[in-house]
Amino acid sequence: MHFETCFLQGFQQSLFCAHQHRKSAPNLTHSAVRIAMTDNPPPVWSDIRLPASITPSLYELTVQPDLVNEPFSFQGTVVIHLHLAAATTDIVVHMVNINIDAAALRVASAQDWREPDDIVINHVQEYVVFRFFQPEKLQPGDYQLRIDYNGLLGQDLLGFYNSSYVDADGVTHNIATTKFEPTYARRAFPCLDEPAMKASYIVNSIANITLTPTVLSNMPEASRKQINGDIYQITFQPSLAMSTYLVAFIFCDFVGTSLPFHGGAKNVTVWTRPDAQAQGLFSLQVAQNCTDFYESYFEIDFPLPKMDLIGIPDFISGAMENWGLITFRETSFLIDDSQSSASDKQRTALTVCHELAHQWFGDLVTMRWWNDLWLNEGFASFLEYHGVDHAFPDWQMNDQFVTADMLNAFDADSLPVTHAISVNITNPAQINSLFDSISYDKGASILRMLSAFLDSLHPGQPSVFQSGLANYLNEHKYNNAETSDLWASLSAASQQPVATIMSAWTDSEGFPFVSAQLTTPSTIVLTQERFYQYPQAGNSTNTPQVWWIPLNYQTDTDANPVSFPMPLVQQSNPLAFNSSWIKFNVGQTAVCRVRYDSSLLLALKNTLAADLNALAPVDRAGLVADTLSFMRSQYVTPTDALRFTSVLQNETNYVVWQAAVRYLTVFEPLLRLQECYGQYRAFIQSLILTALNATGGVPSATVQEDPLNDSQTDILLRSLAIDTAGRFGHQPTLQAARALFFADLAGTVTISSNLRSAIYNAAMASDQTDDNDTVYHSLIVRYIAEASNPTERNRIIAAMARSSKPYILYTVLTWTLDPSLVRVQDVISVVVAVAAGQQGLNLAWDFFQQNFAFFNSKFGERMATLVTGVTKDFTMQANADEINQFFQLHPVASAALAVQQSTQRIASNEAWISKNADETCGYLFAA
Ligand SMILES: [Zn+2]
C-alpha cells in the first residue's frame, strides 16, 4: 500500500493530509481493490458474524461533512482501540460505500504505525479485511487501527446522509445527519458493526459554524477549538459503552428548548428548525414527563448527562433511539396547536415515549444479536403505552393498545408466511426485514400478556413483572442480553416457569385461536389451533401447535375474571357452564382470538343488545374484531358475524369503533363487484349513525365552532365516525362536510384541526363533479402553500387519494415522482393510499409498473410495503397471474415474500367471494 507520508504525523493533521491527497488516493472500494497474494490466499471472512476474537473498546472518531460543494461529501478519521484475543493475520471491520485514503495499525503502547500488507473488501458481508502477513501474525494484545476515509453523504436517508429544508424566504438549509440502525454505521465510519461490540466513543465534529452552528452528538460538548476561520472542531465527552447503531452526530442550524428532569439535575432539549421552535414544546413536555416516569418505573436513573430530541425534515422511519440524541420524523415530533389533531398528538406522544423507553431497553441493555430484536422493539412498543398513560391518564391507552398494536400483530401473524419472534439470521438483508409488526406489535403483545398473567398471581402486591424487569436491566446494564436472560429474571421474581410458558410464543410462527363449543347445555369444550386469516390459501403445515394460553373468562354470574387452569395445552378442555353467557379473554390480555359457536355468540349479542355495559369496552372491541376476522377467514358464517355486528348500532366507544372499522373495511374490496355493494355501504352507515350523532357529527358550517372540550377518545371517535360515514356514502355527512369545507375556504369558519382530515376526506368523496373539482383545486392550492407544514400536507394528499376521480388519483400518483411535492419518506404511503380506494387499485398498479425503475431504485429494501399495497386488494386469479408475470420479469429480492403473500391473498379473496358473497348479500338484503 502507498500512503501519504504525512499520514503518520498525528491524528488531526492526517485528516487534512488525506483531504489534500484525496484525488490521488487509491479508491479501494472500487476498481482498485487489491487482490491478495496468490501464495497466501486470504480467508476473506464470509461469515455474517465478525470474528469473536477482536473486540473494540474505544473509537476516536473525527468527521467533517462538506455541505457546500456538490455532491455533498464527508471525510473522516477513525482510530479504533481494539483487543485481539488470539493471534491473527486479519483484522476484520465492517465498511460499505466508503473510500479508504489511508490505514495503519500500531501496538497500543507503541509509537510507530504500520501499514497493512494488504486490504481486501468483501462486498457481500460488507467487510474490509486488513491483512498483516509479515514478519509474523499479530499477537494477542491491545492495538489501535487507524483509518482515514471519505464518502458521499447519502441521499437515501441512511448512514451519514443529507437532509434539507426550505425556510419562509425560500432559502434551502442543508443538514448532515445520521441513521445507523441496524447496519448503516458502517457507511459513516469503518467499525465493528454488531450490537454486542460495545465501545466508548469520542466524537470530534469538524463544522462550519456559520453554516451549521448546531452540532450535536450522543454526549454533551466537551470543548471546541477554531481550526480555520469558520471551521471549528467540536469535541464531545467520551460516551458510555454502547453499540455502533446508537451513535449519532448531526450538523444543522436548529434551535433548542430545554426543560429539567431528574429532579432538576439534567436537561431534556428538543431541537427544531428555527421557524418550528414552538412546535417542539409538546414533545418536550411529554419527554420530561416520560423520562421521570421511566426513571421510577425501572428504578434506574437515566445514565447520560443530557437528553436531546430532534426533528429531521427527511427521516426514513418514525424515529430512532440514538442514545442521548433521539432523531424523529417531523410528523411524529412537531405539534402545532392550530394545525395538529388529537391523533397527531397521540402518535407523537407514543413515538416520544417509545424512543425514551429504548434509552433503557435497547441502549442501556442491548440485544446480543439481531435475532432478539424483539427484546428491544417489543419492550419499547409495550412501555410506550405505559409512558403515555402516565402523561395522559384519560386517553384509554391500555385499551388502545389492543385495538392498535395487538390487532396489527394478529393481522401480520395470521398470513401463511410469517416468522417467529426469535429467528436465525443468515444475511445482512434479513436483519432489516425483522423491523416489522412481529418484532414490535407481537413482541409487545406477548409482554403485556405475560405481565398481566404474572401479576394476576400476586394480587394486591407490587408488580412482580416490573421488579423482574428492574433486576434484568441492573444485571445487564452497559452490556447485552438474550431472551433467556429476561425469562430468568422474570422467573426469579415471579417463581413461575416463564421460559416454558413463553417458548411457543417466541419460537413458533403464528398465534392460536380458541374455539368455544357448547357440547351439552352445561358443558363448553375449548380447543386451540393456529389462526390463519386466509386458511384456504394454503397453510403450509397442519401439524398441531400448542401454546400455553393464560385464558380467563367472565359470565353473568361471575363478573370477576376466572382463570382457566394453565396450561390450556390439551386439544380439548371441558368447562362447566351454568350461566346465560360467557366471555373469554377478559381484558384481551391473552394473545389469541376466541371463536364462539353460533349459540354462544348469539347469547353475547343478546346480552350486549340489552346492556352494552355488561362488558368493558376493550372486551367489546375484542369480540367485534374477532368475529369479523373469523368471517373473513371463514371460521364464522357471514350470517352469525353480521348479526353480531348489529350490537354496534348502540356503540359509542372509540376503541370498539376503532376495531370495528378496521375489519368492516376488509370486506369493501370483496363486495365491490357484488349486487349488494350498496346494501353493504348502507349497513355500515346504519351502524355508525349513533356514534356519529353522539359525537355531534360534522359541525355546522354557519356557526363558528366552540373549542372542543371533549375527551381525547371522544374527539378521536368524532373524527372516525365522520370519516367512516363519509367513506361509505352517508349523504348528510357528505353534504355537511362539503358545506363546512366551503365555509372554511370562504373564511367564515375554521375547521378544527381534529376534524380536518375527516372533513377533507368527506369533501373529496363527494360525487358531484363541480363541487369535487372545486374542493380538489382548493386543496392543491393549500398543498402548495403548506410546504413547511408536513402534517397539513399529509392530510391533504391523503384526502386526494380518497377521490373516486381517476384524474385526481393520477395527479396524486405523478406527484410521488417529484421530491419537491412528495418527500421520499412519504411516497410509499401515498401510492398505497391511492391503491386502497375503489377507483385507485388498477390505476396504482399500472402506475407502479410504468414507474417500476424509479420505485425500485428509491426503495430497494422497502419495496415489500409498496408491492403489498398496490397488489393485495385484487380479487381475480387473472390479476394474480399478471402480478406474478410482472415480478418474474422484474424480480425484487426484498419483495419476493410480499409478492407471494399478495397472490395468496388474491386467491383467498376470490375463494371468499365465491363461497360467501351470496350468503353475505342475502343477509344484507334482508337486514
Ligand atoms: Zn423502537
PDB file of N, CA, C and O in Angstrom, residues 29 31 123 156 177 181 279 315 341 348 424 475 480 489 509 512 587 619 663 705:
ATOM      1  N   THR A  29     -12.569   0.871  -2.645  1.00  0.00           N
ATOM      2  CA  THR A  29     -13.834   0.156  -2.718  1.00  0.00           C
ATOM      3  C   THR A  29     -14.254  -0.096  -4.155  1.00  0.00           C
ATOM      4  O   THR A  29     -15.210  -0.782  -4.408  1.00  0.00           O
ATOM      5  N   SER A  31     -12.533   0.021  -8.396  1.00  0.00           N
ATOM      6  CA  SER A  31     -11.719  -0.797  -9.292  1.00  0.00           C
ATOM      7  C   SER A  31     -10.350  -1.144  -8.704  1.00  0.00           C
ATOM      8  O   SER A  31      -9.739  -2.119  -9.091  1.00  0.00           O
ATOM      9  N   HIS A 123     -17.693  -7.489  -0.377  1.00  0.00           N
ATOM     10  CA  HIS A 123     -18.887  -6.663  -0.593  1.00  0.00           C
ATOM     11  C   HIS A 123     -20.150  -7.319  -0.040  1.00  0.00           C
ATOM     12  O   HIS A 123     -21.077  -6.623   0.384  1.00  0.00           O
ATOM     13  N   ASP A 156     -30.223   8.636   0.513  1.00  0.00           N
ATOM     14  CA  ASP A 156     -31.280   7.645   0.732  1.00  0.00           C
ATOM     15  C   ASP A 156     -31.686   7.564   2.201  1.00  0.00           C
ATOM     16  O   ASP A 156     -32.294   6.589   2.629  1.00  0.00           O
ATOM     17  N   THR A 177     -26.784  14.442   8.810  1.00  0.00           N
ATOM     18  CA  THR A 177     -27.283  13.725   9.984  1.00  0.00           C
ATOM     19  C   THR A 177     -27.101  12.229   9.777  1.00  0.00           C
ATOM     20  O   THR A 177     -26.696  11.789   8.701  1.00  0.00           O
ATOM     21  N   GLU A 181     -29.206   2.444  12.560  1.00  0.00           N
ATOM     22  CA  GLU A 181     -29.783   1.131  12.827  1.00  0.00           C
ATOM     23  C   GLU A 181     -30.403   0.562  11.555  1.00  0.00           C
ATOM     24  O   GLU A 181     -31.086   1.298  10.848  1.00  0.00           O
ATOM     25  N   GLN A 279     -43.355  24.446  17.883  1.00  0.00           N
ATOM     26  CA  GLN A 279     -43.972  23.145  17.623  1.00  0.00           C
ATOM     27  C   GLN A 279     -43.259  21.993  18.342  1.00  0.00           C
ATOM     28  O   GLN A 279     -43.724  20.853  18.302  1.00  0.00           O
ATOM     29  N   PHE A 315     -36.705  11.759   7.191  1.00  0.00           N
ATOM     30  CA  PHE A 315     -36.316  10.685   8.099  1.00  0.00           C
ATOM     31  C   PHE A 315     -37.032   9.412   7.669  1.00  0.00           C
ATOM     32  O   PHE A 315     -38.228   9.420   7.420  1.00  0.00           O
ATOM     33  N   SER A 341     -53.810  17.516  15.165  1.00  0.00           N
ATOM     34  CA  SER A 341     -55.041  16.947  15.699  1.00  0.00           C
ATOM     35  C   SER A 341     -54.751  16.120  16.949  1.00  0.00           C
ATOM     36  O   SER A 341     -53.596  15.882  17.308  1.00  0.00           O
ATOM     37  N   THR A 348     -47.532  11.249  18.298  1.00  0.00           N
ATOM     38  CA  THR A 348     -46.267  11.867  18.712  1.00  0.00           C
ATOM     39  C   THR A 348     -45.893  11.453  20.132  1.00  0.00           C
ATOM     40  O   THR A 348     -44.742  11.087  20.396  1.00  0.00           O
ATOM     41  N   ASN A 424     -33.341 -17.073  13.262  1.00  0.00           N
ATOM     42  CA  ASN A 424     -31.938 -17.154  12.872  1.00  0.00           C
ATOM     43  C   ASN A 424     -31.697 -16.176  11.741  1.00  0.00           C
ATOM     44  O   ASN A 424     -32.556 -16.003  10.891  1.00  0.00           O
ATOM     45  N   GLU A 475     -28.855  -6.148  35.998  1.00  0.00           N
ATOM     46  CA  GLU A 475     -27.883  -7.223  35.814  1.00  0.00           C
ATOM     47  C   GLU A 475     -27.102  -7.066  34.502  1.00  0.00           C
ATOM     48  O   GLU A 475     -25.949  -7.461  34.416  1.00  0.00           O
ATOM     49  N   ASN A 480     -25.022  -6.678  26.998  1.00  0.00           N
ATOM     50  CA  ASN A 480     -26.005  -7.256  26.095  1.00  0.00           C
ATOM     51  C   ASN A 480     -26.703  -8.426  26.757  1.00  0.00           C
ATOM     52  O   ASN A 480     -26.197  -9.002  27.709  1.00  0.00           O
ATOM     53  N   SER A 489     -34.771 -13.587  34.738  1.00  0.00           N
ATOM     54  CA  SER A 489     -35.073 -12.538  35.718  1.00  0.00           C
ATOM     55  C   SER A 489     -36.543 -12.566  36.117  1.00  0.00           C
ATOM     56  O   SER A 489     -36.886 -12.402  37.291  1.00  0.00           O
ATOM     57  N   GLU A 509     -44.041 -19.742  14.746  1.00  0.00           N
ATOM     58  CA  GLU A 509     -44.770 -18.765  13.940  1.00  0.00           C
ATOM     59  C   GLU A 509     -46.238 -18.795  14.330  1.00  0.00           C
ATOM     60  O   GLU A 509     -46.746 -19.798  14.804  1.00  0.00           O
ATOM     61  N   PRO A 512     -52.553 -18.614  18.318  1.00  0.00           N
ATOM     62  CA  PRO A 512     -53.696 -19.526  18.328  1.00  0.00           C
ATOM     63  C   PRO A 512     -55.042 -18.813  18.338  1.00  0.00           C
ATOM     64  O   PRO A 512     -55.143 -17.636  18.658  1.00  0.00           O
ATOM     65  N   GLY A 587     -60.340  -8.544  29.249  1.00  0.00           N
ATOM     66  CA  GLY A 587     -59.281  -7.543  29.112  1.00  0.00           C
ATOM     67  C   GLY A 587     -58.427  -7.736  27.874  1.00  0.00           C
ATOM     68  O   GLY A 587     -57.510  -6.958  27.635  1.00  0.00           O
ATOM     69  N   ASP A 619     -63.307  -5.418  25.933  1.00  0.00           N
ATOM     70  CA  ASP A 619     -63.847  -6.753  25.640  1.00  0.00           C
ATOM     71  C   ASP A 619     -64.837  -6.699  24.473  1.00  0.00           C
ATOM     72  O   ASP A 619     -64.879  -7.620  23.657  1.00  0.00           O
ATOM     73  N   TYR A 663     -62.028  -3.864  10.608  1.00  0.00           N
ATOM     74  CA  TYR A 663     -62.422  -5.125   9.963  1.00  0.00           C
ATOM     75  C   TYR A 663     -63.641  -4.984   9.059  1.00  0.00           C
ATOM     76  O   TYR A 663     -63.821  -5.784   8.133  1.00  0.00           O
ATOM     77  N   GLU A 705     -67.262  27.341  15.333  1.00  0.00           N
ATOM     78  CA  GLU A 705     -67.302  26.259  16.309  1.00  0.00           C
ATOM     79  C   GLU A 705     -66.629  26.640  17.624  1.00  0.00           C
ATOM     80  O   GLU A 705     -65.589  27.275  17.639  1.00  0.00           O
TER      81      GLU A 705
END
